[in-house]
Coordinates of C-alpha atoms in Angstrom, one line a residue:
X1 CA 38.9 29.1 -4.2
X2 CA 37.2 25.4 -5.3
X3 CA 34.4 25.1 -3.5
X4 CA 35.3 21.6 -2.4
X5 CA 38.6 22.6 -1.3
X6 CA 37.2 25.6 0.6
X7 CA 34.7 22.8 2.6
X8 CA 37.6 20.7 3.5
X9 CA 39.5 23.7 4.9
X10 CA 36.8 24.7 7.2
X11 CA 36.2 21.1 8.2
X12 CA 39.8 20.5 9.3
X13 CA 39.6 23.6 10.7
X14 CA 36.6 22.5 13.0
X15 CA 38.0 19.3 14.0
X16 CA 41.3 21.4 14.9
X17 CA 39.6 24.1 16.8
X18 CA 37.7 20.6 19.0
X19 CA 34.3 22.0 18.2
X20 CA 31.5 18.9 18.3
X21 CA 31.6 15.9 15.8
X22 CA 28.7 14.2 14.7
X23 CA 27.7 11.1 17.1
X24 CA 28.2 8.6 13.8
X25 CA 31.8 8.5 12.5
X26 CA 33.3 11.0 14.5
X27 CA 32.9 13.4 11.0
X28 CA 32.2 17.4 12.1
X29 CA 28.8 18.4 12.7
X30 CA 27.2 20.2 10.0
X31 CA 25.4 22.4 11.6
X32 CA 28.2 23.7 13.6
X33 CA 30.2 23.8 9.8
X34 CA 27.2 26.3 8.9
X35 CA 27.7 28.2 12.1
X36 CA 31.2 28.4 11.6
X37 CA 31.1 29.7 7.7
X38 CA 28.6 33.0 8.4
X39 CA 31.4 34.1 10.6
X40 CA 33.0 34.1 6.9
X41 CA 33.0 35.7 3.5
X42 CA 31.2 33.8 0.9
X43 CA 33.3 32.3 -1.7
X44 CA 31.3 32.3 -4.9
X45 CA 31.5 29.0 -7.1
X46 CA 33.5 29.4 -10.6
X47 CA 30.3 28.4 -12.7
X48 CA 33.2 26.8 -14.6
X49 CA 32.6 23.1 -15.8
X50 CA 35.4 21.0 -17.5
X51 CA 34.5 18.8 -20.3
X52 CA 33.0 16.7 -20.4
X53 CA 30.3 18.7 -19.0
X54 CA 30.7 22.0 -20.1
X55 CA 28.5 23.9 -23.1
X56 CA 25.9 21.2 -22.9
X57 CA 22.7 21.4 -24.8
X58 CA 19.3 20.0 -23.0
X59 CA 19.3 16.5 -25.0
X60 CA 23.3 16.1 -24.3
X61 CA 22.9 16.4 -20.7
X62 CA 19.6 13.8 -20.9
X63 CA 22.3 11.9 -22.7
X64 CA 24.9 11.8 -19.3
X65 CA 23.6 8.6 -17.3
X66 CA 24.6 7.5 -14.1
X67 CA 26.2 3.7 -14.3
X68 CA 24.4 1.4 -12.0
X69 CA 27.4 0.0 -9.5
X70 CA 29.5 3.2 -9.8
X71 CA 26.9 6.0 -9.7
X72 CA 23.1 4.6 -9.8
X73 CA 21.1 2.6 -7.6
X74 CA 24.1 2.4 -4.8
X75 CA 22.4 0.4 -1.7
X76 CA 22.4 3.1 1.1
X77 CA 20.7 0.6 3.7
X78 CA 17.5 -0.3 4.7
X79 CA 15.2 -0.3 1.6
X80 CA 16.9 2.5 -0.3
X81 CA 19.5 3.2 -3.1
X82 CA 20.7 6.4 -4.3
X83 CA 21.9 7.7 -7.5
X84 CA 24.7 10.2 -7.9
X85 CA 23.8 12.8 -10.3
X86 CA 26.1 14.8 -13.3
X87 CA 26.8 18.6 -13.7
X88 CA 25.8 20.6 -16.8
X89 CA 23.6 22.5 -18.2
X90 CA 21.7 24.6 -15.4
X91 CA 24.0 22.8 -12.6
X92 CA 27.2 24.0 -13.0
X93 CA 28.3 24.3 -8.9
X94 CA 29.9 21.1 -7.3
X95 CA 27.8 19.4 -4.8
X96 CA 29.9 17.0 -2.1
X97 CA 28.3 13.8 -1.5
X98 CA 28.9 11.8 1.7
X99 CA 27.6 8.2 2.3
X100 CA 27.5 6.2 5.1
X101 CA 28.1 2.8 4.0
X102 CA 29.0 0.0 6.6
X103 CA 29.0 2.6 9.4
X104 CA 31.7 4.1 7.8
X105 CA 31.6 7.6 5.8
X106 CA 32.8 7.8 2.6
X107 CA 33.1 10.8 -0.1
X108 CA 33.1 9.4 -3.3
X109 CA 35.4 11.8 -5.9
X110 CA 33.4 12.8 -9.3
X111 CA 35.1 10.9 -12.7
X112 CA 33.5 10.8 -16.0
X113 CA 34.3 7.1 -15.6
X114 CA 30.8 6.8 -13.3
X115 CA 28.8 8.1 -15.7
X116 CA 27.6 6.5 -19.4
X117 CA 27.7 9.0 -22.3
X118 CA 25.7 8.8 -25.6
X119 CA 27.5 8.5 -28.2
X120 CA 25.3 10.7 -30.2
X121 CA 26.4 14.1 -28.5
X122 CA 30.0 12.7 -27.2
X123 CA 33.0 11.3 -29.1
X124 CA 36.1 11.3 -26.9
X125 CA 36.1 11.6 -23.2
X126 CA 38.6 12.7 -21.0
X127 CA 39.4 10.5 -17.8
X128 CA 39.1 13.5 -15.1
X129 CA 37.2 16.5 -14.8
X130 CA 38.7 18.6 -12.7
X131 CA 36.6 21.2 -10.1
X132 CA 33.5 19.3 -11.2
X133 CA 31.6 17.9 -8.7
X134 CA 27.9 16.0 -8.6
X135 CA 24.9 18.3 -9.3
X136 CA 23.0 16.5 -6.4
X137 CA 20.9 13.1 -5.8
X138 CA 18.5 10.9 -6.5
X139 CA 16.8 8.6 -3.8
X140 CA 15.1 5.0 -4.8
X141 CA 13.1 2.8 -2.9
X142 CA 10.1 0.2 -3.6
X143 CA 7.6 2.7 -3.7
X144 CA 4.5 0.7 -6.1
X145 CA 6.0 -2.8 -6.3
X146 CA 8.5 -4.7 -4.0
X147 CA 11.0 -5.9 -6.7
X148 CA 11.1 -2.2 -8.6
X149 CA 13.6 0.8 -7.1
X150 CA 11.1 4.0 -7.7
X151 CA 12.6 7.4 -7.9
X152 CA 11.0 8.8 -4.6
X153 CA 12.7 12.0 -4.0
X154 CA 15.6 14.5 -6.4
X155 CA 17.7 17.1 -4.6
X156 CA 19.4 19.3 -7.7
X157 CA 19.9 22.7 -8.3
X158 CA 20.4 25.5 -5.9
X159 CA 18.3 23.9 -2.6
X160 CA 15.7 23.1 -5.1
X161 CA 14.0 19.3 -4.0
X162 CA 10.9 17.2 -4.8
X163 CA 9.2 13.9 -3.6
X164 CA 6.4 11.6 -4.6
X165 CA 4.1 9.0 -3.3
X166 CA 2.4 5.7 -4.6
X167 CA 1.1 6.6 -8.3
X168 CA 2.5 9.8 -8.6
X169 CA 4.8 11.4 -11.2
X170 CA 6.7 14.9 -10.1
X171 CA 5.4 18.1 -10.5
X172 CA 6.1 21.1 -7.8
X173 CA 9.1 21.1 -5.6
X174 CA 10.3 22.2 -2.5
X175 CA 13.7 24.6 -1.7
X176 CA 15.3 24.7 1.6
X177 CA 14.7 28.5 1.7
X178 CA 14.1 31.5 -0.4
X179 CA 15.3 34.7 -0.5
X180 CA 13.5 38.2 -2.1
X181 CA 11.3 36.3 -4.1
X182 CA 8.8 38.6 -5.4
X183 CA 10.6 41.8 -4.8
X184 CA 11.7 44.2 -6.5
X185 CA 15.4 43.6 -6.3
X186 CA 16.9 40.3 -7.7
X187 CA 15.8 36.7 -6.0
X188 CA 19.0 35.4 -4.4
X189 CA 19.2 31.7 -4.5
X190 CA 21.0 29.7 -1.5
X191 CA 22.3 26.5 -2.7
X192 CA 23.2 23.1 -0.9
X193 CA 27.3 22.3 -1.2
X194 CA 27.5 19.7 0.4
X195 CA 25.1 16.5 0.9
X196 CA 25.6 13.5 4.1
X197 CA 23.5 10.6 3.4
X198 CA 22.9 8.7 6.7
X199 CA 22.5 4.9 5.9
X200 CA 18.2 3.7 5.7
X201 CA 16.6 2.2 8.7
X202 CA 13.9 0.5 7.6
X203 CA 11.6 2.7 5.3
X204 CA 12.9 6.0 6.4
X205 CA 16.3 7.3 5.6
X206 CA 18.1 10.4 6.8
X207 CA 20.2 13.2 4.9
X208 CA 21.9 16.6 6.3
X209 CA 23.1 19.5 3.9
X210 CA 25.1 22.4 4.0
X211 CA 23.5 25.7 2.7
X212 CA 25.6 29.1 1.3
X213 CA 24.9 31.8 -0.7
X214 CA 25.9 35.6 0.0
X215 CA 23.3 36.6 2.4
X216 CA 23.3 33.1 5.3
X217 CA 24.6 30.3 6.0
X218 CA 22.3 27.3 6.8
X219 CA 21.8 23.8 7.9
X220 CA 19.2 21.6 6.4
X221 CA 18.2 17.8 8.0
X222 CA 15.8 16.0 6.9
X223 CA 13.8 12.4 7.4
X224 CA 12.2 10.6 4.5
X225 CA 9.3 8.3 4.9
X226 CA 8.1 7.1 1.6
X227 CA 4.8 5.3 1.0
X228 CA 1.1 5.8 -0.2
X229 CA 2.1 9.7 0.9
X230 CA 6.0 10.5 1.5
X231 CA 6.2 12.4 4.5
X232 CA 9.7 14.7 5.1
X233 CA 10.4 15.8 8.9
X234 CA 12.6 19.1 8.3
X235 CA 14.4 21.2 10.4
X236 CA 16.0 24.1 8.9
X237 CA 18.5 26.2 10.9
X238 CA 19.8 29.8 9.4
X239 CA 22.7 31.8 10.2
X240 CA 22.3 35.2 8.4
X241 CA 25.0 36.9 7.3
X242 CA 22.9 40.1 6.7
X243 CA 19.7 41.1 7.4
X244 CA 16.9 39.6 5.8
X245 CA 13.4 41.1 5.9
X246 CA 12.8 39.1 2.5
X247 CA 13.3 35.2 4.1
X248 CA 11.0 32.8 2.8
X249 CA 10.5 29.5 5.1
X250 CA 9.3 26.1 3.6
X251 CA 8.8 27.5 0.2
X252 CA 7.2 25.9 -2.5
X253 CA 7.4 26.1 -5.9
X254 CA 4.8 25.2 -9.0
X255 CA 3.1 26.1 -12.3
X256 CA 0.0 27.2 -13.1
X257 CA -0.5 28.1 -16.9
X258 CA -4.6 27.8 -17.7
X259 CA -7.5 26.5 -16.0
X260 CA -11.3 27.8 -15.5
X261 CA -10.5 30.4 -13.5
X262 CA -8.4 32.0 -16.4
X263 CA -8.8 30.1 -19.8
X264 CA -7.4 32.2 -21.8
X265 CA -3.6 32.3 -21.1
X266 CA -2.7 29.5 -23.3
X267 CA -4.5 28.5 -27.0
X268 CA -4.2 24.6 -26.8
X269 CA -6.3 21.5 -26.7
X270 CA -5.9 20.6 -23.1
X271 CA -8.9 22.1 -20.9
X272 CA -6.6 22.8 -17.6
X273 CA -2.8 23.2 -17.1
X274 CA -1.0 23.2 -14.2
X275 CA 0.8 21.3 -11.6
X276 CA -1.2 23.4 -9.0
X277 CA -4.2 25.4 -8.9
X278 CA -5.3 25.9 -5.1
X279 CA -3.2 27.6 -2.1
X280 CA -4.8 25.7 0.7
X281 CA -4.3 27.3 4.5
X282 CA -5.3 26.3 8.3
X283 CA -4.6 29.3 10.2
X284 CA -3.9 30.0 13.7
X285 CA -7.5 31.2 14.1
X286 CA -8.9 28.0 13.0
X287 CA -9.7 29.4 9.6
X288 CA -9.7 27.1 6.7
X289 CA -8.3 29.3 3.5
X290 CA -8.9 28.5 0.4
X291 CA -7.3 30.8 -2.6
X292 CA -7.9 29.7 -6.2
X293 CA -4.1 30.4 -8.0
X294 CA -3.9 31.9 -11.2
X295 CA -1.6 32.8 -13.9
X296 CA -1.6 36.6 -13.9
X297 CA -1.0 39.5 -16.5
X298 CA 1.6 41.3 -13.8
X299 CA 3.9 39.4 -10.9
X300 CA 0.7 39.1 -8.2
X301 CA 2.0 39.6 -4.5
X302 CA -0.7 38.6 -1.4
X303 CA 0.1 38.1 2.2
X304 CA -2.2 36.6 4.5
X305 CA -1.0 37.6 7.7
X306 CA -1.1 34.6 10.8
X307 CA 0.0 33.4 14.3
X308 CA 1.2 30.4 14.0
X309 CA -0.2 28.4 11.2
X310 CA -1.6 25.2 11.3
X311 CA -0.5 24.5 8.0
X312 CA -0.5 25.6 4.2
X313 CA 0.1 24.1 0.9
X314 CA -0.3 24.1 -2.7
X315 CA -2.8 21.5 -4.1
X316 CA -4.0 20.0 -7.0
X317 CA -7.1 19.3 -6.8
X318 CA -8.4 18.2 -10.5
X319 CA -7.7 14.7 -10.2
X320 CA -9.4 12.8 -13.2
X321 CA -7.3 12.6 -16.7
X322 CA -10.8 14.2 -18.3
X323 CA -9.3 17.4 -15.9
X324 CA -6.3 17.7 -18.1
X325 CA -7.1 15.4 -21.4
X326 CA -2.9 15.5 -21.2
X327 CA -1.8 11.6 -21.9
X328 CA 2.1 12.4 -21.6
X329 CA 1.9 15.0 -19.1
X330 CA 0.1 13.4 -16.3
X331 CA -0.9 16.2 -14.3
X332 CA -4.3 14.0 -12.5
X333 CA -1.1 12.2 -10.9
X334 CA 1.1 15.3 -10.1
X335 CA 1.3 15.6 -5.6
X336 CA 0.1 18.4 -3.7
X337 CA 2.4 19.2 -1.4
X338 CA 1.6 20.8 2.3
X339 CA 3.3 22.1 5.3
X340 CA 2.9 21.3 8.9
X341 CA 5.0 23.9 10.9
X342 CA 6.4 22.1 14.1
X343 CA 6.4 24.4 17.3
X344 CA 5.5 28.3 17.3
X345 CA 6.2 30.4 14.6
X346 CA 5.6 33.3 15.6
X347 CA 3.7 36.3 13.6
X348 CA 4.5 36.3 9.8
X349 CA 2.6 35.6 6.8
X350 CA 1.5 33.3 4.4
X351 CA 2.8 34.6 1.0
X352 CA 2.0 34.0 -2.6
X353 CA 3.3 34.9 -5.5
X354 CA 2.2 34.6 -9.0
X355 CA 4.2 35.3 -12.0
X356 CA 2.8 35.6 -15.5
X357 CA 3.7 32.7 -17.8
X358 CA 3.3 32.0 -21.2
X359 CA 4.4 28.4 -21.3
X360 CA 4.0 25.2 -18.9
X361 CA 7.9 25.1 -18.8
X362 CA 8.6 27.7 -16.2
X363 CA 7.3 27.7 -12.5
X364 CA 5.5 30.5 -12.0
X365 CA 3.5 30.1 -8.4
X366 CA 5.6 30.3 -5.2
X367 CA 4.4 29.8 -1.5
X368 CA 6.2 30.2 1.9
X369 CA 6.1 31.9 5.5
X370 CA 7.4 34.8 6.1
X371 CA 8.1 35.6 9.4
X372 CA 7.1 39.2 10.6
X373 CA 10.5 39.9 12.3
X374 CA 13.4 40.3 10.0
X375 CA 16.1 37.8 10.8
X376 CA 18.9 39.1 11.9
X377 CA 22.8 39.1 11.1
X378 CA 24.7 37.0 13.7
X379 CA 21.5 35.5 14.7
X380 CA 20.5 31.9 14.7
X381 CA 16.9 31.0 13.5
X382 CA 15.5 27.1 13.4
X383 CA 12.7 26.1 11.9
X384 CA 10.7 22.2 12.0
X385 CA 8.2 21.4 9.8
X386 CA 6.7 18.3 7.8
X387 CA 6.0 18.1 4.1
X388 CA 3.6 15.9 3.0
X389 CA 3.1 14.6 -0.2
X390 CA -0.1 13.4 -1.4
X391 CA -3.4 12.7 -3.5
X392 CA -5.5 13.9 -0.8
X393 CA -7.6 16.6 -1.1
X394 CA -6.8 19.4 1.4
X395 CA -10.8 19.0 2.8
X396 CA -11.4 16.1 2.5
X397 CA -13.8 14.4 5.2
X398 CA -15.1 18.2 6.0
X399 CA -18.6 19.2 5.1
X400 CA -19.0 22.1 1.8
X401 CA -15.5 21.7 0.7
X402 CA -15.0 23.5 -2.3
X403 CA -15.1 21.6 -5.3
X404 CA -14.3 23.9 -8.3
X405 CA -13.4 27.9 -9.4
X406 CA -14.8 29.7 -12.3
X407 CA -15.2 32.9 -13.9
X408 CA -15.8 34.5 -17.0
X409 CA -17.0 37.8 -18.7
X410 CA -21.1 38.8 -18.5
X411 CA -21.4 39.5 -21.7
X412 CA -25.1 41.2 -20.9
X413 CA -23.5 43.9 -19.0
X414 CA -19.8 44.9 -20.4
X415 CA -17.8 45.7 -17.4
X416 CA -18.9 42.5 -15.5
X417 CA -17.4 39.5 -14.6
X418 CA -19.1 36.2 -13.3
X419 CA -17.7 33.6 -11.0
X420 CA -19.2 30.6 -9.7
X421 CA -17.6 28.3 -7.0
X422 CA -19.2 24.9 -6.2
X423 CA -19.2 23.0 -3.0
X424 CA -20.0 20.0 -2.2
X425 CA -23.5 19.1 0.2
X426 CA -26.6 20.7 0.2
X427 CA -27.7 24.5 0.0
X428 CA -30.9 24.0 2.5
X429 CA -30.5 26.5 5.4
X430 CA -27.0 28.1 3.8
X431 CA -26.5 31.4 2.8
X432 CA -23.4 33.0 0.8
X433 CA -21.5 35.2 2.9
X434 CA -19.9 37.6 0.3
X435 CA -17.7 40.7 0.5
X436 CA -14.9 42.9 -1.6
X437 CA -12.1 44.9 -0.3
X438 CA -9.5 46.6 -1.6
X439 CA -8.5 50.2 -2.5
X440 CA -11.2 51.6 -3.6
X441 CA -13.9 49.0 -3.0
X442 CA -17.1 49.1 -2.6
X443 CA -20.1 47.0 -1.5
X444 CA -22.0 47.6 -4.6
X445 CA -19.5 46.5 -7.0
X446 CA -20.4 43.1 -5.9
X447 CA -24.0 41.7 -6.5
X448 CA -26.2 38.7 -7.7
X449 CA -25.0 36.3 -4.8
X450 CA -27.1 33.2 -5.0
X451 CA -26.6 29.8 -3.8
X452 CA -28.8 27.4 -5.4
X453 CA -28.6 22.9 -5.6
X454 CA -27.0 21.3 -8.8
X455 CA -28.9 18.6 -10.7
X456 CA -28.1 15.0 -10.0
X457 CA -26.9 15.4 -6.6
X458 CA -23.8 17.5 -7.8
X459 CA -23.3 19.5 -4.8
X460 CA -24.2 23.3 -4.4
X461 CA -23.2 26.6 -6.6
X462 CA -22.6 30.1 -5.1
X463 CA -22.7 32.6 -8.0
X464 CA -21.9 36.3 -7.9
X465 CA -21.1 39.4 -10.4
X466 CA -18.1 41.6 -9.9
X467 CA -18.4 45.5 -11.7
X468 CA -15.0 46.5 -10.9
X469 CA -15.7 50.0 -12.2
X470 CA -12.9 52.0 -14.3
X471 CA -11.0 53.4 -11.4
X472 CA -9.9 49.7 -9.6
X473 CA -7.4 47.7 -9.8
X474 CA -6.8 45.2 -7.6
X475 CA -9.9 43.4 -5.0
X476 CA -10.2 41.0 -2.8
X477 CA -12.9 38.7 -2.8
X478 CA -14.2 36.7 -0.1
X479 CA -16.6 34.0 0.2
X480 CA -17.8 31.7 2.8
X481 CA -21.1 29.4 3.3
X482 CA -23.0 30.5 6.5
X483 CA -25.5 28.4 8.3
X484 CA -28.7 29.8 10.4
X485 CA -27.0 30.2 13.6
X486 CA -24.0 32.4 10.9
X487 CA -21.6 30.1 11.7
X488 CA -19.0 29.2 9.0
X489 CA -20.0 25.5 7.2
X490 CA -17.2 25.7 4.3
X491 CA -13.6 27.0 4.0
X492 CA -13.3 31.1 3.1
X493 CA -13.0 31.0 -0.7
X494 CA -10.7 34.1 -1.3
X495 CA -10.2 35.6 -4.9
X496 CA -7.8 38.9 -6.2
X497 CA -8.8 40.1 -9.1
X498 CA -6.5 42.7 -10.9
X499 CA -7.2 44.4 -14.2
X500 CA -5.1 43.4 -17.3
X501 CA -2.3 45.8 -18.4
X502 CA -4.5 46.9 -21.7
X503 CA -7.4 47.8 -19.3
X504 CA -9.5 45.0 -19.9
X505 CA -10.4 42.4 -17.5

């Protein structure tokens, strides 16, 4: 059945069986739409497109641009415009678009005529396109100058999304939830099918989303606040369809191919690549986390159990174009992006997950909650939280934040590995706090710690030497900067080291 068609159905179904409208419009309530299609089989999209915008290479779909008037910068009230964006390529499923314009909602139908097609990779094209529907949308508002409609946030592809601030360009994104991601069995991806875009207010705008895939049902809303950092109020309500022990909440998704913690990944000119290289964490135990993220030889898996986190994120923290010496790129100007979880969430986990990569073209770092229960099938699960996207570095304002990660080989004692992490302040009266763990750790496969000043007021260095041994495979490091009275002055620096499939570190 056409996905579109199948929404209708269950919408005149809703208004037929009197269940709640929406306060605006008198349209049905999404969320009770969501509640209403886990009681149902999913009906899997064709993955069928018509031409124009089937068998589309990457340049002919760059070539597919929205007209302004019919499809681009469409006033959507208050200071924003929206643009409607095509299928093809990797986003073959139809995606409904409701606006409120005027008070009223409208759904606007999807016709090659809205769209401007080069030349170079069309000749004729047909009038209608049949079972094709938008790939998603693109919001606009005057983010770095008043007279100038900035891109400020994409939703496109599965529930894939992503936002920037003043002088940023894109780099990670967001989903509305994640599903097995990192297991052993194939990652499921829920996808939004149907987007409501609420008119602006001011300078913050509104938009609702349906979620399906095989395993739930969901409801996404969200709240945009643009500016110097774009904030995102989310809620996020799940109706499982079957168990899920494998749920990932808030997730985040980025790439890290090289940097100083692991050089070697990539042979090129630019010292660091990545759009991320720290998983940042505020506990529920008032712990300040701070994990270096890497680009691994094997998928890398680590959990860092909680009770209700304060927050986590993924950050970039190089922030001069020396950092990346990348003038097209622009990775100094790429957000972090962190999460503040609204209420209690329970016991769960903090996971990451690295992926080995041998290019800068594929994410390869993911981060989300995991909550400890599984969620059910039948049940009903909500979750609020607020993105935040920013510049701003995760400690800033805080005394012996962590400046930079590095490691390399000893090559005085084969076997050993360096790594030296600098903070910022003073090392008078601070001591390294330093231990390994792991299966089959030890304490003596970790010595040297030192913590000594760096010239020309450059902050402090903690150095230490790792001899893994032959029989290890996988540690945990841990670092934190102690004062007198062995209380903690900087965040816990946290490290897993895993031996490289040939044996070698």
């Amino acid at each position: 059945m056409d996905r579109r068609l199948f929404l209708g159905t269950a919408l005149a179904g809703m208004v037929a069986r009197g269940l709640p409208l929406a306060a605006q419009g008198g349209v049905p309530s999404l969320r009770e739409v969501a509640r209403a299609m886990s009681a149902e089989a999913y009906v899997a999209p064709s993955g069928v497109l018509p031409a124009p915008f089937a068998g589309l290479n990457y340049d002919a779909f760059r070539g597919i641009r929205p007209i302004v008037g019919q499809a681009a910068m469409l006033p959507q009230g208050g200071s924003f415009a929206v643009d409607l964006l095509p299928p093809g390529l990797y986003f073959p499923d139809p995606v409904t678009v409701e606006r409120q314009v005027a008070g009223a909602w409208a759904d606007l139908p999807l016709t090659p005529s809205l769209f401007d097609f080069d030349a170079r990779y069309f000749d004729a094209v047909p009038s209608e396109a049949p079972g094709a529907g938008f790939s998603g949308l693109r919001l606009r508002y005057p983010l770095n100058a008043a007279d100038v409609m900035d891109e400020v946030a994409v939703f496109q592809g599965a529930s894939y999304f992503r936002a920037i601030g003043q002088a940023m360009a894109y780099g990670l994104s967001a989903r509305a939830v994640a599903l097995g991601t990192g297991g052993a069995a194939p990652e499921e991806f829920p996808r939004f099918t149907h987007m409501r875009v609420h008119e602006g207010v001011g300078d913050s705008i509104r938009m609702e989303a349906l979620i399906d895939s095989p395993s739930l049902s969901g409801y996404f809303d969200l709240v945009l606040h643009p500016g110097v950092d774009t904030g995102m109020d989310i809620s996020v309500t799940l109706f499982p369809r079957a168990r899920l022990d494998t749920i990932g909440i808030a997730p985040l998704t980025s790439m890290y191919l090289k940097g100083p913690m692991r050089d070697a990944a990539s042979d090129d000119f630019r010292p660091r690549v990545h759009d991320s290289d720290v998983l940042f964490m505020e506990n529920g135990a008032a712990e300040r986390l701070w994990r270096p993220i890497g680009n691994p030889a094997a998928v890398e898996t680590s959990a860092f159990g909680d009770v209700n986190p304060v927050s986590f994120g993924l950050f970039q923290t190089a922030r001069t174009y020396e950092d990346f010496e990348d003038s097209e790129a622009r990775y100094e100007a790429r957000p972090s992006a962190v999460i503040h979880p609204q209420g209690e969430w329970g016991a769960g986990a903090v996971m990451l997950v690295e992926i080995p990569t041998g290019t800068e073209f594929l994410d390869n770092i993911v981060a989300f909650w995991r909550p400890e229960a599984a969620l059910e099938a039948g049940g009903e699960y909500q979750f609020d939280y607020r993105i935040d996207w920013t510049l701003t570095d995760p400690d800033a304002g805080r005394t012996a934040r962590v400046l930079q990660s590095r490691s390399g080989r000893e090559h005085e004692y084969p076997g050993t590995r360096r790594f030296v992490v600098d903070f910022e302040g003073q090392s008078q009266g601070l001591t390294p706090d330093l231990s390994v763990s792991g299966e089959g750790a030890s304490p003596e496969m970790v010595a040297g710690a030192a913590l000594f000043d760096l010239p020309e007021g450059r902050g402090q260095r903690a150095t230490f030497l790792l001899t893994p041994g032959e029989e290890a495979r996988a540690l945990e490091l841990r670092l934190v900067l102690r004062d007198a009275a062995g209380m903690a002055v900087s965040p816990v620096w946290l490290h897993r080291w895993t031996r490289k499939r040939d044996g070698r570190e």
